[in-house]
Amino acid sequence: MSRIFVVYRQSDSGMIARQIVDRLAAVYGPAAVFTNFQDAPLNVNLQQETYRMVTTSAVVLAVIGPSWANDPRLHRPDDTLRYALETALMNPYTRLIPVLVGGALIPNPQLLPPGLQTITARGVVTVRSDAAFEQDMQALMNAVQQAVRPAPTAVAPAPRPAPAPRPVEPLREPIRIVQREIVRRETGGCLMWPVRLLGGVLGFLGSLVAVVVRTMLASIVNFVMGIVLIALSLVLVVLFGQAMLASNLDVGLSLSLVAQQIGAFFQSLIPPTS
């Protein structure tokens, strides 16, 4: 017998929900009817257990009382009842049947969470707690019976004859084949060696070009520094000549003046220390 999972809130429709459960258990057996976990132990993961119960049940009865849609818990993502009904709506192998009790009306879809708005599109059954209870329960059990009734078995087509098995040739040189397969996996395939060789050659050429460029740059820097030193020497000679012509001092005084100018020039090149 397929499972029947009855989902309800104790504060909303607990009394009549228990009557529905007892009536279903009397017809389908106590082992086939289950309810949501009102007295579950603390060490049970309610979400996992609810998912297991919904996905293994052929029918889920959503008992809807007068305050069902106005309960703020229905809009909480971690609400167990909401999770059970949303899971049933998404499961193509589970039939969800809304059951209106206690004079409840079909809830407005705009007031429900997005995952429950299609619940009102299902076939709704009303169960009253007065003298019409047995009549309403009969209508509910008819709906349950339609959901749990197995689908008619389709006539299986005549089996096709199995094709004749192809002869299996024994492996030739199995050790060499295994070695070739290992080499192919290690090297990435036989067709990859030209690519790897080309990559190595390009890498070597790139390194060689980098060394040549660095050498040329160093030579250019040395050449520029030589020109700068020659220019500085010419400047010093010109300064020395100007000093000799501008003054009537002897050679010793001229050399002293040139030395002072050279010292001042080099000191200007040294950056000041902070």
PDB file of C-alpha atoms in Angstrom:
ATOM      1  CA  MET A   1       0.000   0.000   0.000  1.00  0.00           C
ATOM      2  CA  SER A   2       1.261   3.469  -0.859  1.00  0.00           C
ATOM      3  CA  ARG A   3       1.947   6.001   1.852  1.00  0.00           C
ATOM      4  CA  ILE A   4      -0.488   8.780   2.751  1.00  0.00           C
ATOM      5  CA  PHE A   5       1.154  11.761   4.436  1.00  0.00           C
ATOM      6  CA  VAL A   6      -1.188  14.133   6.328  1.00  0.00           C
ATOM      7  CA  VAL A   7       0.266  17.605   6.944  1.00  0.00           C
ATOM      8  CA  TYR A   8      -1.527  19.952   9.358  1.00  0.00           C
ATOM      9  CA  ARG A   9      -1.006  22.434  12.191  1.00  0.00           C
ATOM     10  CA  GLN A  10      -2.092  21.363  15.649  1.00  0.00           C
ATOM     11  CA  SER A  11      -3.256  24.865  16.551  1.00  0.00           C
ATOM     12  CA  ASP A  12      -5.281  25.257  13.360  1.00  0.00           C
ATOM     13  CA  SER A  13      -6.961  21.915  12.676  1.00  0.00           C
ATOM     14  CA  GLY A  14      -5.534  19.376  15.084  1.00  0.00           C
ATOM     15  CA  MET A  15      -8.820  17.777  16.233  1.00  0.00           C
ATOM     16  CA  ILE A  16     -10.426  17.157  12.858  1.00  0.00           C
ATOM     17  CA  ALA A  17      -7.058  16.269  11.331  1.00  0.00           C
ATOM     18  CA  ARG A  18      -6.737  13.436  13.852  1.00  0.00           C
ATOM     19  CA  GLN A  19     -10.230  12.263  12.891  1.00  0.00           C
ATOM     20  CA  ILE A  20      -9.209  12.211   9.236  1.00  0.00           C
ATOM     21  CA  VAL A  21      -6.042  10.272  10.095  1.00  0.00           C
ATOM     22  CA  ASP A  22      -7.992   7.708  12.152  1.00  0.00           C
ATOM     23  CA  ARG A  23     -10.576   7.266   9.388  1.00  0.00           C
ATOM     24  CA  LEU A  24      -7.870   6.764   6.741  1.00  0.00           C
ATOM     25  CA  ALA A  25      -5.948   4.367   9.011  1.00  0.00           C
ATOM     26  CA  ALA A  26      -9.117   2.305   9.491  1.00  0.00           C
ATOM     27  CA  VAL A  27      -9.441   1.890   5.720  1.00  0.00           C
ATOM     28  CA  TYR A  28      -5.829   1.717   4.490  1.00  0.00           C
ATOM     29  CA  GLY A  29      -4.155   0.473   7.662  1.00  0.00           C
ATOM     30  CA  PRO A  30      -2.139   2.317  10.357  1.00  0.00           C
ATOM     31  CA  ALA A  31       1.149   1.550   8.611  1.00  0.00           C
ATOM     32  CA  ALA A  32       0.078   3.480   5.498  1.00  0.00           C
ATOM     33  CA  VAL A  33      -0.941   6.784   7.104  1.00  0.00           C
ATOM     34  CA  PHE A  34       1.587   9.223   8.565  1.00  0.00           C
ATOM     35  CA  THR A  35       1.373  12.724   9.990  1.00  0.00           C
ATOM     36  CA  ASN A  36       3.829  15.582  10.264  1.00  0.00           C
ATOM     37  CA  PHE A  37       6.130  15.371  13.235  1.00  0.00           C
ATOM     38  CA  GLN A  38       4.323  16.973  16.138  1.00  0.00           C
ATOM     39  CA  ASP A  39       6.170  14.932  18.775  1.00  0.00           C
ATOM     40  CA  ALA A  40       9.469  14.321  16.957  1.00  0.00           C
ATOM     41  CA  PRO A  41      12.569  13.837  19.171  1.00  0.00           C
ATOM     42  CA  LEU A  42      15.113  16.593  19.346  1.00  0.00           C
ATOM     43  CA  ASN A  43      17.815  14.625  17.536  1.00  0.00           C
ATOM     44  CA  VAL A  44      15.731  14.269  14.349  1.00  0.00           C
ATOM     45  CA  ASN A  45      16.467  16.583  11.407  1.00  0.00           C
ATOM     46  CA  LEU A  46      12.918  17.656  10.593  1.00  0.00           C
ATOM     47  CA  GLN A  47      13.766  18.928   7.111  1.00  0.00           C
ATOM     48  CA  GLN A  48      15.487  15.714   6.039  1.00  0.00           C
ATOM     49  CA  GLU A  49      12.791  13.557   7.605  1.00  0.00           C
ATOM     50  CA  THR A  50      10.029  15.622   5.986  1.00  0.00           C
ATOM     51  CA  TYR A  51      11.701  15.353   2.577  1.00  0.00           C
ATOM     52  CA  ARG A  52      11.962  11.584   2.996  1.00  0.00           C
ATOM     53  CA  MET A  53       8.313  11.256   4.014  1.00  0.00           C
ATOM     54  CA  VAL A  54       7.037  13.428   1.162  1.00  0.00           C
ATOM     55  CA  THR A  55       9.107  11.810  -1.578  1.00  0.00           C
ATOM     56  CA  THR A  56       8.133   8.304  -0.433  1.00  0.00           C
ATOM     57  CA  SER A  57       4.408   9.070  -0.210  1.00  0.00           C
ATOM     58  CA  ALA A  58       1.941   8.750  -3.073  1.00  0.00           C
ATOM     59  CA  VAL A  59      -0.497  11.251  -1.525  1.00  0.00           C
ATOM     60  CA  VAL A  60       0.063  14.319   0.665  1.00  0.00           C
ATOM     61  CA  LEU A  61      -3.041  15.769   2.317  1.00  0.00           C
ATOM     62  CA  ALA A  62      -2.698  19.462   3.183  1.00  0.00           C
ATOM     63  CA  VAL A  63      -5.263  20.073   5.921  1.00  0.00           C
ATOM     64  CA  ILE A  64      -6.211  23.774   5.757  1.00  0.00           C
ATOM     65  CA  GLY A  65      -8.103  25.313   8.647  1.00  0.00           C
ATOM     66  CA  PRO A  66      -9.563  28.816   9.155  1.00  0.00           C
ATOM     67  CA  SER A  67      -6.238  30.343  10.349  1.00  0.00           C
ATOM     68  CA  TRP A  68      -3.939  28.351   8.071  1.00  0.00           C
ATOM     69  CA  ALA A  69      -3.178  31.125   5.561  1.00  0.00           C
ATOM     70  CA  ASN A  70      -2.887  33.831   8.248  1.00  0.00           C
ATOM     71  CA  ASP A  71      -0.304  31.989  10.316  1.00  0.00           C
ATOM     72  CA  PRO A  72       2.978  33.991  10.149  1.00  0.00           C
ATOM     73  CA  ARG A  73       4.990  30.758  10.307  1.00  0.00           C
ATOM     74  CA  LEU A  74       3.834  29.965   6.779  1.00  0.00           C
ATOM     75  CA  HIS A  75       6.012  32.806   5.455  1.00  0.00           C
ATOM     76  CA  ARG A  76       9.169  31.593   7.175  1.00  0.00           C
ATOM     77  CA  PRO A  77      11.559  29.658   4.892  1.00  0.00           C
ATOM     78  CA  ASP A  78      12.398  27.214   7.713  1.00  0.00           C
ATOM     79  CA  ASP A  79       8.772  26.308   8.436  1.00  0.00           C
ATOM     80  CA  THR A  80       8.416  22.499   8.305  1.00  0.00           C
ATOM     81  CA  LEU A  81       4.827  22.560   7.044  1.00  0.00           C
ATOM     82  CA  ARG A  82       5.685  24.976   4.231  1.00  0.00           C
ATOM     83  CA  TYR A  83       8.729  22.899   3.273  1.00  0.00           C
ATOM     84  CA  ALA A  84       6.636  19.705   3.148  1.00  0.00           C
ATOM     85  CA  LEU A  85       3.970  21.243   0.891  1.00  0.00           C
ATOM     86  CA  GLU A  86       6.497  22.924  -1.431  1.00  0.00           C
ATOM     87  CA  THR A  87       8.354  19.621  -1.761  1.00  0.00           C
ATOM     88  CA  ALA A  88       5.102  17.819  -2.591  1.00  0.00           C
ATOM     89  CA  LEU A  89       4.234  20.422  -5.247  1.00  0.00           C
ATOM     90  CA  MET A  90       7.624  19.996  -6.920  1.00  0.00           C
ATOM     91  CA  ASN A  91       7.603  16.184  -6.786  1.00  0.00           C
ATOM     92  CA  PRO A  92       5.941  14.753  -9.925  1.00  0.00           C
ATOM     93  CA  TYR A  93       5.366  11.395  -8.230  1.00  0.00           C
ATOM     94  CA  THR A  94       3.368  12.799  -5.305  1.00  0.00           C
ATOM     95  CA  ARG A  95      -0.273  13.923  -5.477  1.00  0.00           C
ATOM     96  CA  LEU A  96      -1.076  16.888  -3.215  1.00  0.00           C
ATOM     97  CA  ILE A  97      -4.732  17.202  -2.171  1.00  0.00           C
ATOM     98  CA  PRO A  98      -5.793  20.334  -0.222  1.00  0.00           C
ATOM     99  CA  VAL A  99      -8.434  19.515   2.420  1.00  0.00           C
ATOM    100  CA  LEU A 100     -10.523  22.411   3.763  1.00  0.00           C
ATOM    101  CA  VAL A 101     -11.771  21.894   7.351  1.00  0.00           C
ATOM    102  CA  GLY A 102     -13.499  23.986  10.024  1.00  0.00           C
ATOM    103  CA  GLY A 103     -15.318  26.144   7.492  1.00  0.00           C
ATOM    104  CA  ALA A 104     -12.086  27.358   5.863  1.00  0.00           C
ATOM    105  CA  LEU A 105     -12.260  28.873   2.394  1.00  0.00           C
ATOM    106  CA  ILE A 106      -9.824  28.439  -0.460  1.00  0.00           C
ATOM    107  CA  PRO A 107      -6.906  30.763   0.429  1.00  0.00           C
ATOM    108  CA  ASN A 108      -6.059  33.686  -1.826  1.00  0.00           C
ATOM    109  CA  PRO A 109      -2.935  32.757  -3.834  1.00  0.00           C
ATOM    110  CA  GLN A 110      -1.631  36.339  -3.545  1.00  0.00           C
ATOM    111  CA  LEU A 111      -1.454  35.933   0.247  1.00  0.00           C
ATOM    112  CA  LEU A 112       0.608  32.738   0.087  1.00  0.00           C
ATOM    113  CA  PRO A 113       4.376  32.306  -0.355  1.00  0.00           C
ATOM    114  CA  PRO A 114       5.476  31.941  -3.999  1.00  0.00           C
ATOM    115  CA  GLY A 115       6.127  28.225  -3.624  1.00  0.00           C
ATOM    116  CA  LEU A 116       2.544  27.560  -2.404  1.00  0.00           C
ATOM    117  CA  GLN A 117       0.526  29.745  -4.758  1.00  0.00           C
ATOM    118  CA  THR A 118      -0.297  26.813  -7.048  1.00  0.00           C
ATOM    119  CA  ILE A 119      -1.798  24.794  -4.205  1.00  0.00           C
ATOM    120  CA  THR A 120      -5.229  26.275  -4.922  1.00  0.00           C
ATOM    121  CA  ALA A 121      -5.092  24.980  -8.511  1.00  0.00           C
ATOM    122  CA  ARG A 122      -5.282  21.392  -7.227  1.00  0.00           C
ATOM    123  CA  GLY A 123      -8.525  19.566  -6.631  1.00  0.00           C
ATOM    124  CA  VAL A 124      -9.794  20.788  -3.255  1.00  0.00           C
ATOM    125  CA  VAL A 125     -11.831  18.543  -0.953  1.00  0.00           C
ATOM    126  CA  THR A 126     -13.948  19.898   1.933  1.00  0.00           C
ATOM    127  CA  VAL A 127     -14.397  17.807   5.088  1.00  0.00           C
ATOM    128  CA  ARG A 128     -16.954  18.967   7.637  1.00  0.00           C
ATOM    129  CA  SER A 129     -17.038  17.858  11.260  1.00  0.00           C
ATOM    130  CA  ASP A 130     -20.825  17.560  11.535  1.00  0.00           C
ATOM    131  CA  ALA A 131     -23.156  14.845  10.281  1.00  0.00           C
ATOM    132  CA  ALA A 132     -21.651  15.204   6.783  1.00  0.00           C
ATOM    133  CA  PHE A 133     -18.252  13.956   7.972  1.00  0.00           C
ATOM    134  CA  GLU A 134     -18.706  10.417   6.652  1.00  0.00           C
ATOM    135  CA  GLN A 135     -19.981  11.662   3.304  1.00  0.00           C
ATOM    136  CA  ASP A 136     -17.074  14.111   2.954  1.00  0.00           C
ATOM    137  CA  MET A 137     -14.575  11.448   4.011  1.00  0.00           C
ATOM    138  CA  GLN A 138     -15.921   9.161   1.321  1.00  0.00           C
ATOM    139  CA  ALA A 139     -15.256  11.868  -1.276  1.00  0.00           C
ATOM    140  CA  LEU A 140     -11.750  12.353   0.165  1.00  0.00           C
ATOM    141  CA  MET A 141     -10.996   8.644   0.069  1.00  0.00           C
ATOM    142  CA  ASN A 142     -12.199   8.490  -3.539  1.00  0.00           C
ATOM    143  CA  ALA A 143      -9.686  11.212  -4.399  1.00  0.00           C
ATOM    144  CA  VAL A 144      -6.977   9.360  -2.472  1.00  0.00           C
ATOM    145  CA  GLN A 145      -7.863   6.119  -4.233  1.00  0.00           C
ATOM    146  CA  GLN A 146      -7.532   7.798  -7.623  1.00  0.00           C
ATOM    147  CA  ALA A 147      -4.061   9.041  -6.628  1.00  0.00           C
ATOM    148  CA  VAL A 148      -2.739   5.745  -5.250  1.00  0.00           C
ATOM    149  CA  ARG A 149      -4.246   3.545  -7.961  1.00  0.00           C
ATOM    150  CA  PRO A 150      -1.430   2.118 -10.058  1.00  0.00           C
ATOM    151  CA  ALA A 151      -1.276   3.165 -13.654  1.00  0.00           C
ATOM    152  CA  PRO A 152      -2.398   0.577 -16.217  1.00  0.00           C
ATOM    153  CA  THR A 153       0.433  -1.575 -17.383  1.00  0.00           C
ATOM    154  CA  ALA A 154       1.353  -0.915 -20.981  1.00  0.00           C
ATOM    155  CA  VAL A 155       1.693  -3.831 -23.321  1.00  0.00           C
ATOM    156  CA  ALA A 156       5.362  -4.440 -23.771  1.00  0.00           C
ATOM    157  CA  PRO A 157       6.501  -4.695 -27.393  1.00  0.00           C
ATOM    158  CA  ALA A 158       7.819  -7.973 -28.646  1.00  0.00           C
ATOM    159  CA  PRO A 159      11.498  -8.236 -27.835  1.00  0.00           C
ATOM    160  CA  ARG A 160      13.853  -7.931 -30.752  1.00  0.00           C
ATOM    161  CA  PRO A 161      16.226 -10.784 -31.387  1.00  0.00           C
ATOM    162  CA  ALA A 162      19.593 -10.160 -29.876  1.00  0.00           C
ATOM    163  CA  PRO A 163      22.324  -9.499 -32.435  1.00  0.00           C
ATOM    164  CA  ALA A 164      24.881 -12.176 -32.905  1.00  0.00           C
ATOM    165  CA  PRO A 165      27.929 -11.551 -30.756  1.00  0.00           C
ATOM    166  CA  ARG A 166      30.994 -10.384 -32.564  1.00  0.00           C
ATOM    167  CA  PRO A 167      34.028 -12.612 -32.311  1.00  0.00           C
ATOM    168  CA  VAL A 168      36.537 -11.242 -29.896  1.00  0.00           C
ATOM    169  CA  GLU A 169      40.085 -11.389 -31.167  1.00  0.00           C
ATOM    170  CA  PRO A 170      42.752 -12.112 -28.575  1.00  0.00           C
ATOM    171  CA  LEU A 171      45.108  -9.296 -27.736  1.00  0.00           C
ATOM    172  CA  ARG A 172      48.361  -9.338 -29.583  1.00  0.00           C
ATOM    173  CA  GLU A 173      51.436  -8.420 -27.647  1.00  0.00           C
ATOM    174  CA  PRO A 174      49.498  -7.323 -24.537  1.00  0.00           C
ATOM    175  CA  ILE A 175      52.576  -6.101 -22.652  1.00  0.00           C
ATOM    176  CA  ARG A 176      53.600  -3.796 -25.499  1.00  0.00           C
ATOM    177  CA  ILE A 177      50.030  -2.487 -25.815  1.00  0.00           C
ATOM    178  CA  VAL A 178      49.884  -1.662 -22.105  1.00  0.00           C
ATOM    179  CA  GLN A 179      53.268   0.062 -22.249  1.00  0.00           C
ATOM    180  CA  ARG A 180      52.178   2.109 -25.271  1.00  0.00           C
ATOM    181  CA  GLU A 181      48.999   3.129 -23.442  1.00  0.00           C
ATOM    182  CA  ILE A 182      51.001   4.205 -20.381  1.00  0.00           C
ATOM    183  CA  VAL A 183      53.356   6.291 -22.553  1.00  0.00           C
ATOM    184  CA  ARG A 184      50.373   7.843 -24.341  1.00  0.00           C
ATOM    185  CA  ARG A 185      48.768   8.880 -21.046  1.00  0.00           C
ATOM    186  CA  GLU A 186      52.022  10.181 -19.603  1.00  0.00           C
ATOM    187  CA  THR A 187      52.942  12.254 -22.679  1.00  0.00           C
ATOM    188  CA  GLY A 188      49.416  13.356 -23.535  1.00  0.00           C
ATOM    189  CA  GLY A 189      49.250  11.360 -26.785  1.00  0.00           C
ATOM    190  CA  CYS A 190      51.652  10.635 -29.611  1.00  0.00           C
ATOM    191  CA  LEU A 191      50.442  13.611 -31.619  1.00  0.00           C
ATOM    192  CA  MET A 192      51.437  16.058 -28.863  1.00  0.00           C
ATOM    193  CA  TRP A 193      55.229  15.679 -29.164  1.00  0.00           C
ATOM    194  CA  PRO A 194      55.634  18.170 -32.075  1.00  0.00           C
ATOM    195  CA  VAL A 195      53.707  20.751 -30.054  1.00  0.00           C
ATOM    196  CA  ARG A 196      55.845  20.120 -26.991  1.00  0.00           C
ATOM    197  CA  LEU A 197      59.049  20.299 -29.108  1.00  0.00           C
ATOM    198  CA  LEU A 198      57.941  23.550 -30.729  1.00  0.00           C
ATOM    199  CA  GLY A 199      57.119  24.989 -27.315  1.00  0.00           C
ATOM    200  CA  GLY A 200      60.595  24.098 -26.025  1.00  0.00           C
ATOM    201  CA  VAL A 201      62.303  25.660 -29.049  1.00  0.00           C
ATOM    202  CA  LEU A 202      60.262  28.846 -28.744  1.00  0.00           C
ATOM    203  CA  GLY A 203      61.061  29.042 -25.042  1.00  0.00           C
ATOM    204  CA  PHE A 204      64.794  28.699 -25.757  1.00  0.00           C
ATOM    205  CA  LEU A 205      64.668  31.357 -28.486  1.00  0.00           C
ATOM    206  CA  GLY A 206      62.798  33.685 -26.153  1.00  0.00           C
ATOM    207  CA  SER A 207      65.434  33.277 -23.457  1.00  0.00           C
ATOM    208  CA  LEU A 208      68.214  33.877 -26.017  1.00  0.00           C
ATOM    209  CA  VAL A 209      66.563  37.046 -27.327  1.00  0.00           C
ATOM    210  CA  ALA A 210      66.145  38.317 -23.760  1.00  0.00           C
ATOM    211  CA  VAL A 211      69.877  37.809 -23.064  1.00  0.00           C
ATOM    212  CA  VAL A 212      70.863  39.593 -26.303  1.00  0.00           C
ATOM    213  CA  VAL A 213      68.561  42.516 -25.570  1.00  0.00           C
ATOM    214  CA  ARG A 214      69.921  42.874 -22.041  1.00  0.00           C
ATOM    215  CA  THR A 215      73.519  42.788 -23.394  1.00  0.00           C
ATOM    216  CA  MET A 216      72.742  45.418 -26.038  1.00  0.00           C
ATOM    217  CA  LEU A 217      71.085  47.645 -23.467  1.00  0.00           C
ATOM    218  CA  ALA A 218      74.132  47.339 -21.197  1.00  0.00           C
ATOM    219  CA  SER A 219      76.446  48.232 -24.116  1.00  0.00           C
ATOM    220  CA  ILE A 220      74.343  51.247 -25.009  1.00  0.00           C
ATOM    221  CA  VAL A 221      74.426  52.442 -21.386  1.00  0.00           C
ATOM    222  CA  ASN A 222      78.214  52.051 -21.276  1.00  0.00           C
ATOM    223  CA  PHE A 223      78.553  53.936 -24.577  1.00  0.00           C
ATOM    224  CA  VAL A 224      76.408  56.803 -23.305  1.00  0.00           C
ATOM    225  CA  MET A 225      78.390  56.963 -20.073  1.00  0.00           C
ATOM    226  CA  GLY A 226      81.667  57.186 -22.075  1.00  0.00           C
ATOM    227  CA  ILE A 227      80.300  60.084 -24.105  1.00  0.00           C
ATOM    228  CA  VAL A 228      79.214  61.835 -20.915  1.00  0.00           C
ATOM    229  CA  LEU A 229      82.687  61.397 -19.386  1.00  0.00           C
ATOM    230  CA  ILE A 230      84.360  62.756 -22.534  1.00  0.00           C
ATOM    231  CA  ALA A 231      82.018  65.747 -22.478  1.00  0.00           C
ATOM    232  CA  LEU A 232      82.815  66.376 -18.822  1.00  0.00           C
ATOM    233  CA  SER A 233      86.543  66.226 -19.595  1.00  0.00           C
ATOM    234  CA  LEU A 234      86.144  68.789 -22.374  1.00  0.00           C
ATOM    235  CA  VAL A 235      84.171  71.027 -20.053  1.00  0.00           C
ATOM    236  CA  LEU A 236      86.922  70.808 -17.457  1.00  0.00           C
ATOM    237  CA  VAL A 237      89.553  71.690 -20.056  1.00  0.00           C
ATOM    238  CA  VAL A 238      87.516  74.690 -21.177  1.00  0.00           C
ATOM    239  CA  LEU A 239      87.068  75.798 -17.578  1.00  0.00           C
ATOM    240  CA  PHE A 240      90.783  75.434 -17.006  1.00  0.00           C
ATOM    241  CA  GLY A 241      91.575  77.514 -20.076  1.00  0.00           C
ATOM    242  CA  GLN A 242      89.138  80.211 -19.043  1.00  0.00           C
ATOM    243  CA  ALA A 243      90.679  80.327 -15.599  1.00  0.00           C
ATOM    244  CA  MET A 244      94.141  80.718 -17.074  1.00  0.00           C
ATOM    245  CA  LEU A 245      93.056  83.539 -19.349  1.00  0.00           C
ATOM    246  CA  ALA A 246      90.899  85.366 -16.832  1.00  0.00           C
ATOM    247  CA  SER A 247      93.555  85.640 -14.147  1.00  0.00           C
ATOM    248  CA  ASN A 248      97.231  86.591 -14.013  1.00  0.00           C
ATOM    249  CA  LEU A 249      97.984  83.993 -11.417  1.00  0.00           C
ATOM    250  CA  ASP A 250     100.650  81.455 -11.858  1.00  0.00           C
ATOM    251  CA  VAL A 251     100.046  77.880 -12.780  1.00  0.00           C
ATOM    252  CA  GLY A 252      99.712  76.706  -9.161  1.00  0.00           C
ATOM    253  CA  LEU A 253      96.898  79.117  -8.430  1.00  0.00           C
ATOM    254  CA  SER A 254      95.169  78.128 -11.657  1.00  0.00           C
ATOM    255  CA  LEU A 255      95.369  74.444 -10.759  1.00  0.00           C
ATOM    256  CA  SER A 256      93.988  75.203  -7.302  1.00  0.00           C
ATOM    257  CA  LEU A 257      91.067  77.111  -8.798  1.00  0.00           C
ATOM    258  CA  VAL A 258      90.339  74.282 -11.248  1.00  0.00           C
ATOM    259  CA  ALA A 259      90.457  71.716  -8.435  1.00  0.00           C
ATOM    260  CA  GLN A 260      87.946  73.736  -6.418  1.00  0.00           C
ATOM    261  CA  GLN A 261      85.620  73.948  -9.398  1.00  0.00           C
ATOM    262  CA  ILE A 262      85.914  70.180  -9.984  1.00  0.00           C
ATOM    263  CA  GLY A 263      85.130  69.487  -6.319  1.00  0.00           C
ATOM    264  CA  ALA A 264      82.106  71.798  -6.383  1.00  0.00           C
ATOM    265  CA  PHE A 265      80.857  70.090  -9.564  1.00  0.00           C
ATOM    266  CA  PHE A 266      81.057  66.579  -8.124  1.00  0.00           C
ATOM    267  CA  GLN A 267      79.458  67.686  -4.865  1.00  0.00           C
ATOM    268  CA  SER A 268      76.501  69.006  -6.836  1.00  0.00           C
ATOM    269  CA  LEU A 269      76.068  65.537  -8.334  1.00  0.00           C
ATOM    270  CA  ILE A 270      75.744  63.868  -4.906  1.00  0.00           C
ATOM    271  CA  PRO A 271      72.103  64.070  -3.626  1.00  0.00           C
ATOM    272  CA  PRO A 272      71.751  65.691  -0.214  1.00  0.00           C
ATOM    273  CA  THR A 273      71.144  63.304   2.683  1.00  0.00           C
ATOM    274  CA  SER A 274      68.000  63.838   4.772  1.00  0.00           C
TER     275      SER A 274
END
